[in-house]
Amino acid sequence: MSDISAPSAVPLPHLRPWLLLAVPVLLLIAYLVLMDNGAVSQTGTFLHELMHDGRHLLGVPCH
């Protein structure tokens, strides 16, 4: 027999720093995909096309 126990719950104070970090990261990703229009993504064609296709996927007008 193996001694495998169920995972325990993670207390909220241990998750708070990760949740606070996730909000600005998600906002930055949303800005890059929805509003960038080439201002940041001109570093390469692949990144620009990825953001452009993301806008089309989400239904955001871009041109």
Short mmCIF file of C-alpha atoms in Angstrom, two decimals, residues 26-59:
data_model
loop_
_atom_site.label_atom_id
_atom_site.label_comp_id
_atom_site.label_asym_id
_atom_site.label_seq_id
_atom_site.Cartn_x
_atom_site.Cartn_y
_atom_site.Cartn_z
CA LEU A 26 -2.89 40.15 -17.59
CA LEU A 27 -3.51 43.86 -18.17
CA LEU A 28 -0.24 44.14 -20.09
CA ILE A 29 -1.14 41.15 -22.25
CA ALA A 30 -4.60 42.63 -22.89
CA TYR A 31 -3.03 45.96 -23.89
CA LEU A 32 -0.56 44.31 -26.24
CA VAL A 33 -3.22 42.24 -27.98
CA LEU A 34 -6.06 44.78 -28.06
CA MET A 35 -4.48 48.23 -28.28
CA ASP A 36 -0.89 47.91 -29.49
CA ASN A 37 -1.39 48.27 -33.28
CA GLY A 38 2.35 48.06 -33.87
CA ALA A 39 3.68 50.49 -31.26
CA VAL A 40 5.46 47.77 -29.29
CA SER A 41 5.24 44.80 -31.62
CA GLN A 42 7.39 46.30 -34.40
CA THR A 43 10.34 44.31 -33.07
CA GLY A 44 9.56 41.54 -35.52
CA THR A 45 7.07 40.41 -38.09
CA PHE A 46 6.08 37.28 -36.14
CA LEU A 47 5.13 39.23 -32.99
CA HIS A 48 3.23 41.83 -34.99
CA GLU A 49 1.26 39.18 -36.86
CA LEU A 50 0.56 37.30 -33.64
CA MET A 51 -0.95 40.42 -32.04
CA HIS A 52 -2.85 41.22 -35.25
CA ASP A 53 -4.35 37.73 -35.41
CA GLY A 54 -5.23 37.96 -31.70
CA ARG A 55 -7.24 41.12 -32.36
CA HIS A 56 -9.13 39.38 -35.16
CA LEU A 57 -9.74 36.35 -32.93
CA LEU A 58 -11.25 38.58 -30.21
CA GLY A 59 -13.30 40.60 -32.68
#
